[in-house]
XYZ file of C-alpha atoms in Angstrom:
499
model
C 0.000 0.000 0.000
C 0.460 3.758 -0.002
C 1.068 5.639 2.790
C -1.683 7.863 3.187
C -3.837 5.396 1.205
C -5.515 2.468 3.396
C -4.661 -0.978 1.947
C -8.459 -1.205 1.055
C -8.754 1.837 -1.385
C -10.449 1.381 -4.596
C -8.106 0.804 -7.127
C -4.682 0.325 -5.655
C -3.129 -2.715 -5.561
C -3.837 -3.798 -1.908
C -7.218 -3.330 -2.574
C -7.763 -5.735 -5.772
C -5.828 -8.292 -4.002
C -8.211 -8.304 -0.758
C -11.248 -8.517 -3.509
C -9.956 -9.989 -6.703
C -13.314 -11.152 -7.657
C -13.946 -6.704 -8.393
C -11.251 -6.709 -10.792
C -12.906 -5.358 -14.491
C -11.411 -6.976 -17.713
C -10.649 -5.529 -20.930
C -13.583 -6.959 -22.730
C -15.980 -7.174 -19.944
C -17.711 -3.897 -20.080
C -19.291 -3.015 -22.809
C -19.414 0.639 -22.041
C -16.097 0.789 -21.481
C -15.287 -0.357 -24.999
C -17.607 1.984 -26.236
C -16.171 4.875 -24.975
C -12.791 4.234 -25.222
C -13.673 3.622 -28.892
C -15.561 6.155 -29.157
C -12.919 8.714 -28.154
C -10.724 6.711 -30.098
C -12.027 8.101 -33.256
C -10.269 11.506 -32.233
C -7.031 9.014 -32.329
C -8.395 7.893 -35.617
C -8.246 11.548 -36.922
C -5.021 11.956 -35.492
C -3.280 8.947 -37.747
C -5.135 9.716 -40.335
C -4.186 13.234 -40.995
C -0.987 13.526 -40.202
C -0.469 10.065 -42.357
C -2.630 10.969 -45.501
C -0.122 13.898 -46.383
C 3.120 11.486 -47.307
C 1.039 9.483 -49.956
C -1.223 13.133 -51.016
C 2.553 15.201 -51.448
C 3.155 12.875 -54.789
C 0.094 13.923 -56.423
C 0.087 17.725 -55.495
C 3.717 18.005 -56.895
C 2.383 16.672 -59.565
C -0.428 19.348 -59.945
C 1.446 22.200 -58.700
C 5.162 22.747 -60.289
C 5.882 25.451 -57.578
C 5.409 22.717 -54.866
C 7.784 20.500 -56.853
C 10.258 22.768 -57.303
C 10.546 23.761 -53.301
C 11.738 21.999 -50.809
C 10.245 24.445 -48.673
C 6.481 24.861 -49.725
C 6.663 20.641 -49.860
C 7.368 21.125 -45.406
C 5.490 23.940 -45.028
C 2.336 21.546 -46.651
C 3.613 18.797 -43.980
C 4.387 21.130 -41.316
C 1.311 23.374 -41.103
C -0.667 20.752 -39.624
C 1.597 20.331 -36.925
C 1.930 24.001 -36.676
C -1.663 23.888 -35.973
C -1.779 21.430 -33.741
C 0.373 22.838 -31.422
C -2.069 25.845 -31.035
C -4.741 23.212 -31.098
C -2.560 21.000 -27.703
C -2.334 24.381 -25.774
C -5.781 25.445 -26.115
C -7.024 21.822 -25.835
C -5.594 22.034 -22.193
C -7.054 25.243 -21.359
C -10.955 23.980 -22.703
C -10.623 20.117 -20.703
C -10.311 21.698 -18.051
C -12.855 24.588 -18.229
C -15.389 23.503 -19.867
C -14.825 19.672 -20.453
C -12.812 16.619 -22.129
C -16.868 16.184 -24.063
C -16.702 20.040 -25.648
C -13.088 19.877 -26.778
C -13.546 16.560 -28.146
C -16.431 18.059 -30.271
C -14.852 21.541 -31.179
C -11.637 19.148 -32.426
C -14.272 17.233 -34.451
C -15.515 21.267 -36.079
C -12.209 21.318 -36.847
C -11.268 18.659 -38.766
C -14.414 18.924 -40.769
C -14.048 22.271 -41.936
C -10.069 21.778 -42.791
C -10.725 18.619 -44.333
C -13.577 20.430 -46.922
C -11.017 23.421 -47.520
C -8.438 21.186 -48.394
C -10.655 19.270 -50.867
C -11.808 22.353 -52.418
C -8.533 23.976 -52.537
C -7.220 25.854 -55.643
C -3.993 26.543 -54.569
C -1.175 25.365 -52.480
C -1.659 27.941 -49.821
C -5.185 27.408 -49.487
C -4.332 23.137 -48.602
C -2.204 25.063 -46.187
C -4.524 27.190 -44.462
C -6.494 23.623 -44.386
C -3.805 21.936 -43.168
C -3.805 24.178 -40.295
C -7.196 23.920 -39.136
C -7.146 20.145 -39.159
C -4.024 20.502 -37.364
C -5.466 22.158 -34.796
C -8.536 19.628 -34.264
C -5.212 16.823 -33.844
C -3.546 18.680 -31.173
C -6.883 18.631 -29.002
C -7.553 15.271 -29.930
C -4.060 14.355 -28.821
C -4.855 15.934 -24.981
C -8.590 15.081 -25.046
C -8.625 11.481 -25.918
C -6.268 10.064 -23.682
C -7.139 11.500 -20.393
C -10.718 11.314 -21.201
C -10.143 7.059 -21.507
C -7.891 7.315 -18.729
C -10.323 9.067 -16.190
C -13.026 6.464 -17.170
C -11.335 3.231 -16.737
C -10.382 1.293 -14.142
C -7.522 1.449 -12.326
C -6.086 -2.249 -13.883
C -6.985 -1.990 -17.489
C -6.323 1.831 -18.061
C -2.776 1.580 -19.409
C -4.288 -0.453 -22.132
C -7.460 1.383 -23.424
C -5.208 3.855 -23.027
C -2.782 2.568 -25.546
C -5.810 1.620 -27.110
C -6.076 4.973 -28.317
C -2.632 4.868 -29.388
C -3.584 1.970 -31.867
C -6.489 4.040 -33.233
C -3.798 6.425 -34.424
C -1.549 3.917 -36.033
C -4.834 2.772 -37.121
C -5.888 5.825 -38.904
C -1.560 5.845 -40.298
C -2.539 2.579 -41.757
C -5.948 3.589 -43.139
C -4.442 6.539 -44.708
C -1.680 4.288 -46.554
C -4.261 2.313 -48.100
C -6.517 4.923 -49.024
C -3.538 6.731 -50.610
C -2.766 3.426 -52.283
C -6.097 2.879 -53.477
C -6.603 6.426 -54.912
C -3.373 6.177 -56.918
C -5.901 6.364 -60.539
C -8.626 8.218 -59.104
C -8.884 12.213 -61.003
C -8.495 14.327 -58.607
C -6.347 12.055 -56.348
C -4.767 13.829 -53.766
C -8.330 15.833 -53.239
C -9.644 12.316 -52.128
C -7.019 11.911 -50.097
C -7.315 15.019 -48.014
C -11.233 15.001 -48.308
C -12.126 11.685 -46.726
C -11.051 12.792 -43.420
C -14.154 14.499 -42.864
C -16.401 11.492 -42.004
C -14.567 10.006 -39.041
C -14.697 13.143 -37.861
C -19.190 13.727 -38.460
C -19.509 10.011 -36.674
C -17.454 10.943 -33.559
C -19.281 14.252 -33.401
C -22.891 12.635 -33.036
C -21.569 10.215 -30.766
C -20.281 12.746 -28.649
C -23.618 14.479 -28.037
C -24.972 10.876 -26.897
C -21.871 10.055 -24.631
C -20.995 11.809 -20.702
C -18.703 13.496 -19.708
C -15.800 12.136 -17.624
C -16.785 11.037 -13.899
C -13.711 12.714 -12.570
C -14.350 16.090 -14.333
C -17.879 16.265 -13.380
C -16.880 15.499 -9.668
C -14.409 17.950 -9.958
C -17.223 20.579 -10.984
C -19.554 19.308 -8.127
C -21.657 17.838 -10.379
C -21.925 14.685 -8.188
C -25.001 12.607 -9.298
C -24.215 13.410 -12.914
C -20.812 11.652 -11.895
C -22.095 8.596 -10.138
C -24.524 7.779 -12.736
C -21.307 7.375 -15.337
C -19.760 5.585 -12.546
C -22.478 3.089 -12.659
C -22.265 2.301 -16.123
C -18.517 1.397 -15.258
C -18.503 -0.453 -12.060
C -20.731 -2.371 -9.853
C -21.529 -2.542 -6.177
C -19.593 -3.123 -3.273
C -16.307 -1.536 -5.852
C -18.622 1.641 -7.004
C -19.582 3.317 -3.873
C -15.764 2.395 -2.954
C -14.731 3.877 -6.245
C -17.102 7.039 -5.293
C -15.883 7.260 -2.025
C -12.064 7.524 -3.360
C -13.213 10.428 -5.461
C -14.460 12.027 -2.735
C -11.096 11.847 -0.558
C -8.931 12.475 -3.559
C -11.057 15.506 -4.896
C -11.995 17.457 -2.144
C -7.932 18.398 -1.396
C -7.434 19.163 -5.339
C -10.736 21.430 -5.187
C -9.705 23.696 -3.062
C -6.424 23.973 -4.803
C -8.116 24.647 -7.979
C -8.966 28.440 -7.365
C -4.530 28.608 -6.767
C -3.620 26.797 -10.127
C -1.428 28.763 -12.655
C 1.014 27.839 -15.113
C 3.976 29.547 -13.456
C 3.156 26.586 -10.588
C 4.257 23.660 -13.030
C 7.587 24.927 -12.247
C 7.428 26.415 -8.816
C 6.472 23.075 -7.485
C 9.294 20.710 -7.421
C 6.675 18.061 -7.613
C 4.901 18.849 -10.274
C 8.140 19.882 -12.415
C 9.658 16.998 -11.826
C 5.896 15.078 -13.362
C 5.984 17.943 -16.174
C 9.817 17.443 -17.470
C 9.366 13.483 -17.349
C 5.956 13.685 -19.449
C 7.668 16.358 -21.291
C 10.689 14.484 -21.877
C 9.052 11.398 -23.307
C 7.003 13.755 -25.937
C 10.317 15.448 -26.845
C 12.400 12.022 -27.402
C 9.461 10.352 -29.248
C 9.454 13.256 -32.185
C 13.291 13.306 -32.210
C 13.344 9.325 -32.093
C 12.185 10.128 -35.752
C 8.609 9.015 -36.035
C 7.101 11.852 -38.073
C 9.852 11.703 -40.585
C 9.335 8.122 -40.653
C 5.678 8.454 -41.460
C 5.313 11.570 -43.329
C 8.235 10.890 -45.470
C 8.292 7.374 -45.760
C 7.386 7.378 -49.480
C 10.045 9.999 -50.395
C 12.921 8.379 -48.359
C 11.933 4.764 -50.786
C 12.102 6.817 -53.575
C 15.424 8.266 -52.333
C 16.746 4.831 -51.483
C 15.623 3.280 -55.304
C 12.261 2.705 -55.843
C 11.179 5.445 -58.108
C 7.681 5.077 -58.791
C 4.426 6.238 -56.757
C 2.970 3.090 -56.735
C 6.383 1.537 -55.594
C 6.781 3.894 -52.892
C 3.085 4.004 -51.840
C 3.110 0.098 -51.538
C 6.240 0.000 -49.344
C 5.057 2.733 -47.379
C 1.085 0.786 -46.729
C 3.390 -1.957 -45.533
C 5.587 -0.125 -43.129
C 2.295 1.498 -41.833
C 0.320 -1.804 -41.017
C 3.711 -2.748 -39.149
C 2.775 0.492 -37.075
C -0.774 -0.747 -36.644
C 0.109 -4.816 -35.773
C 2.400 -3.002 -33.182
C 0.081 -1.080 -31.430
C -2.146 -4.391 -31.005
C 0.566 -5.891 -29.234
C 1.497 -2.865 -27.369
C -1.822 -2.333 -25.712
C -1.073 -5.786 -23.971
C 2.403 -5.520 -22.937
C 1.481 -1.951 -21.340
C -0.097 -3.241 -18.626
C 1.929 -6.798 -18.736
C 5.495 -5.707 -19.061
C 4.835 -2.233 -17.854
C 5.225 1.393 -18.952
C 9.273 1.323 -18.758
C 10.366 -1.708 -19.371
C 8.208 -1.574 -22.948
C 9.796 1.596 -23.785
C 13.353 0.446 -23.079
C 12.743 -2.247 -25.276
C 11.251 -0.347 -27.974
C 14.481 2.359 -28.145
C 16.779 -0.445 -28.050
C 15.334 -1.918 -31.312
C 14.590 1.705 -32.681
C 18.439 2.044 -32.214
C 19.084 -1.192 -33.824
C 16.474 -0.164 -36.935
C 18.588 3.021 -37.442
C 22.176 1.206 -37.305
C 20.247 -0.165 -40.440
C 18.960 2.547 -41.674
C 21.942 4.321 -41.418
C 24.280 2.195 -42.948
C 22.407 1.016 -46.485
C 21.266 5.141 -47.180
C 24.858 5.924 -46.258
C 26.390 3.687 -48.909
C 23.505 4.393 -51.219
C 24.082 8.318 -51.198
C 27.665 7.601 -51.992
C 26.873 6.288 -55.591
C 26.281 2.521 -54.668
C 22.913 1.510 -57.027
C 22.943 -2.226 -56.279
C 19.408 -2.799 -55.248
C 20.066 -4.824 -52.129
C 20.980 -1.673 -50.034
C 17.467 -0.271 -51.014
C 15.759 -3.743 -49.815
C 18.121 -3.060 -46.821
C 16.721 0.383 -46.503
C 13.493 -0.523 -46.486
C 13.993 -3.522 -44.173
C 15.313 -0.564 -41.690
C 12.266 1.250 -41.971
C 9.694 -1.612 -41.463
C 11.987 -3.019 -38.275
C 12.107 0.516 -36.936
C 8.437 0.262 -36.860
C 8.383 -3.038 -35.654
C 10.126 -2.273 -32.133
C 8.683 1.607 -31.782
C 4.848 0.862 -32.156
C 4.605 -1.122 -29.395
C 6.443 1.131 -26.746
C 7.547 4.152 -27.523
C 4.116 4.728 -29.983
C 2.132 4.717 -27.025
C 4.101 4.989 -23.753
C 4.306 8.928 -23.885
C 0.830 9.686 -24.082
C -0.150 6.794 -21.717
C 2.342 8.238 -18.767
C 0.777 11.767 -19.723
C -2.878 11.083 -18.692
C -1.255 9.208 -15.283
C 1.431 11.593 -13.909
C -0.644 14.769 -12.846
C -2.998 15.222 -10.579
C -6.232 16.371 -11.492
C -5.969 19.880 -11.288
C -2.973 20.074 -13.687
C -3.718 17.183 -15.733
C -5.761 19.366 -18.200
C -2.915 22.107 -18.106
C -0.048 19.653 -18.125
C -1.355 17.363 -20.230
C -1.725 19.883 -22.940
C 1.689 21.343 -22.223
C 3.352 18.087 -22.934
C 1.552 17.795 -25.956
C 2.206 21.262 -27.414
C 6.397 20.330 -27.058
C 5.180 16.585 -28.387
C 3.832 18.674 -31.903
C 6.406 21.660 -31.471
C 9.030 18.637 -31.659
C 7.937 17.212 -34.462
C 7.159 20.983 -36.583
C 11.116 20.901 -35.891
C 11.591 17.289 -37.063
C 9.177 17.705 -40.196
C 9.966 21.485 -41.770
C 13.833 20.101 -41.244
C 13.886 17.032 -42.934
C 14.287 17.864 -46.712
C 16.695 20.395 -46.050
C 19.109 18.273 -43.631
C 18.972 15.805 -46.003
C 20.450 18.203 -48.663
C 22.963 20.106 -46.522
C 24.194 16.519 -45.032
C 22.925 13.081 -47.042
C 20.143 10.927 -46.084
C 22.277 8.015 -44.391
C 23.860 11.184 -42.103
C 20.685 11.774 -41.467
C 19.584 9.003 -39.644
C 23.097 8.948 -37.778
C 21.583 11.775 -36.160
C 18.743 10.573 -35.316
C 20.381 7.386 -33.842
C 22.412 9.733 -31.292
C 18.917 11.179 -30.032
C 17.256 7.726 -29.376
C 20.738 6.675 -27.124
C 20.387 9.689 -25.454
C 16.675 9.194 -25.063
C 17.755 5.562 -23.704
C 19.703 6.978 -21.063
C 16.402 9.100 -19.877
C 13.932 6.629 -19.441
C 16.678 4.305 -17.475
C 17.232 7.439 -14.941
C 14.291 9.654 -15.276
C 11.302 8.032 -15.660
C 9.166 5.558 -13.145
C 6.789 3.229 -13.232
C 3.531 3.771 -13.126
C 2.008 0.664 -13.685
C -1.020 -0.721 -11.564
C -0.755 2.444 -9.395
C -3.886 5.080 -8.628
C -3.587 8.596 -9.706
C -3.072 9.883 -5.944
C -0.436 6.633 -5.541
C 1.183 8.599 -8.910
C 1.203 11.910 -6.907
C 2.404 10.660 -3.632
C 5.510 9.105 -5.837
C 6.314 12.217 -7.650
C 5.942 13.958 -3.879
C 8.824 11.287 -2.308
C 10.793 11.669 -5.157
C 10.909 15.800 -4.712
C 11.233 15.765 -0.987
C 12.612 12.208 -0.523
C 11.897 9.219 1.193
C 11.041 10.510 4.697
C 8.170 12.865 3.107
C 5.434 10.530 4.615
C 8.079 9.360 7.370
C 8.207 6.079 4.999
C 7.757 5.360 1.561
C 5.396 2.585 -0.053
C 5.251 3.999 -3.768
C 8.400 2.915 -4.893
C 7.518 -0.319 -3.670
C 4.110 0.015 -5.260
C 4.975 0.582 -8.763
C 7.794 -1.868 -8.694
């Protein structure tokens, strides 16, 4: 147990021991499923857009000589929608927490619709961009929303994977983008397919939005307390619900009256809370700079650059690097909660570091004149493995230790912080790519990115902690023993807890 926590609180690990028989299954509640997929879709969204661009970025070349001929409009068409969702992370924070994870899942959805119609329509480059910016900015709230609205609404044992759950909705959307780019490849009007399509996800979340609650812990956190316990109900049954109420209650009615206090300057006033912010932080920053949007967005480009010339080619390759990401995310959703949140990511850098040793090597020889086809196989080999290992961890570890480590007044404020340097990191790694690749070769390229995943290696074996199995107020006690040490609570369970 926790100090500070009796040994028969609703959801730690003391208590589902004393009552295993309360314990809730992944596929046991309906309504579970049926939220988490519901809020999924925003996940959905998520892969989708930010995936359809690498196949779409052929075709409007093709359409538009000025985007062929620049390097720079080509990121600016990939970038903008990560420029826009970093807006869309920030703000995302700001609206969970005032008004709701429900309304700023639904003003993401407004978002994606109207972006994905302007893009459709467009008749210009700069017009897909102003598109690309306002479904941008419906990712970056989905990206805050969807996670901690799962994780607030499932128990305590299953949460790290409908969590990750979410995470597989993205890769999910990656993949469904790769074969709807694939399958477009003779359509008139291709790329306007491509970019269009988006748009209906996006109208079947939205209705089921207005059906669905809102999340128990929000409304108890507003006071709204029978509102709260009627979602509860839908989730667990008696003797563990009015335990599971009653835990709420205790856990709530300190954070309340340290809502009225909360400001962003506290993140890093509060050693506590820094320390929770720079982890979650960290993990977004090292999973852009691990390389993941350059491996998606530009996946058809780099196996053009490493031999295969045509579309088709490179849009084939690229569908089967992307259900790699999907099959992944399946597995990592059980080894979350199995293995745990840091020993899956360990394991996922170490063969993301292995991937890029591979990756490294074949476009190294290739950009020094060497044509033999084997080092493109090789290359593309590099590309699927790299998939392979980082789906499963570090896909969705990041966003699953982001809707765990905060309590609930910052969650909504930290949460979206963490995701704005998540999309700010991968603007960086996106608008960059092209030109690095000029200034210094493609096989340099991905030297550079190997360096960055050792490094992040190194900060997930000191940094980060396990969170597996614990309660959100086990989380905070943790973060509190770690600030002030082990004597904060005279002695210290946590540790002990997550191990």
């Amino acid at each position: 147990m926790v100090v500070g926590l009796p040994v028969n609180m609703a959801g730690s690990s003391g208590y589902l021991e004393m009552h295993p028989e309360r314990k809730i299954s992944m596929f046991q509640n309906p309504y579970i499923l049926g939220t988490t997929f519901a809020a999924g879709i925003g996940g959905l969204l998520f892969g989708y857009d930010t995936g359809v661009i690498s196949g779409a970025l052929l075709y409007i070349k093709e359409d538009f000589d000025m985007v062929k001929k620049s390097n720079f409009i080509q990121e600016l068409i990939v970038g903008m929608a990560l420029l826009g969702a970093i807006f869309g992370a920030a703000i995302g924070g700001v609206i969970n927490d005032a008004l709701g994870r429900k309304i700023a899942t639904i003003t993401a959805d407004i978002n994606f619709i109207v972006g994905s119609l302007i893009m459709a329509a467009a008749p210009n480059p700069y017009v897909i961009i102003a598109g690309r910016f306002l479904v941008g900015f419906g990712v970056g709230m989905a990206s805050v929303t969807a996670p901690v609205y799962i994780a607030e609404a499932s128990p305590t044992e299953i949460r790290g994977g409908l969590v990750s759950a979410n995470n597989l909705m993205i890769t999910g959307g990656q993949f469904l983008s790769f074969v709807v780019n694939y399958g477009l490849t003779r359509v008139p009007g291709t790329w306007r397919w491509m970019l269009g399509i988006a748009g209906t996800p996006a109208v079947v979340q939205l209705i089921l939005m207005t059906i669905l609650p809102e999340s128990p812990r929000w409304l108890y956190m507003k006071s709204r307390k029978e509102e709260a316990t009627r979602v509860l109900s839908k989730i667990y049954e008696s003797p563990r619900l009015e335990d599971e109420i009653q835990l709420l209650e205790d856990s709530l009615e300190k954070e309340l009256k340290s809502m009225a206090k909360v400001q962003y300057s506290d993140v890093f006033k509060q050693k506590e809370i820094r320390m929770a912010f720079i982890c979650g932080a960290g993990l977004q920053a090292f999973q852009q700079f691990a390389g993941i949007s350059i491996v998606m967005y530009y996946s058809p480009t780099i196996i053009q650059m490493a031999g295969f010339k045509s579309n088709q080619a490179a849009l084939f390759l690229s569908l089967i690097v992307s259900g790699m990401n999907a099959a992944g995310s399946v597995l990592g959703i059980y080894l979350i909660d199995q293995l745990g949140r840091k020993k899956l990511a360990l394991g996922s850098l170490v063969g993301v570091i292995g991937a890029l040793i591979v990756l490294s090597v074949s476009c190294y020889i290739i950009g020094h004149g060497n044509t033999n086809k084997l080092y493109g196989e090789l290359a593309v080999f590099g590309l699927a493995l790299y998939i392979a290992f980082f789906a499963p961890g570090m896909g969705p570890v990041p966003w699953t230790v982001n809707s765990e480590i905060y309590p609930e007044e910052y969650r909504g404020m930290c949460g979206g912080m963490s995701a704005t340097v998540n999309w700010v990191c991968s603007v960086i790694m996106s608008t960059s790519f092209l030109s690095v690749v000029d200034a210094i070769g493609l096989g340099q390229s991905f030297m550079v990115l190997l360096a960055v995943s050792i490094v992040a290696l190194g900060f997930i074996i000191f940094y980060m902690p396990e969170t597996k199995g614990l309660t959100f107020e086990e989380v905070n006690l943790l973060w509190k023993e770690r600030a002030y040490g082990k004597n904060y609570n005279k002695e210290s369970h946590a540790e002990k807890a997550s191990e």
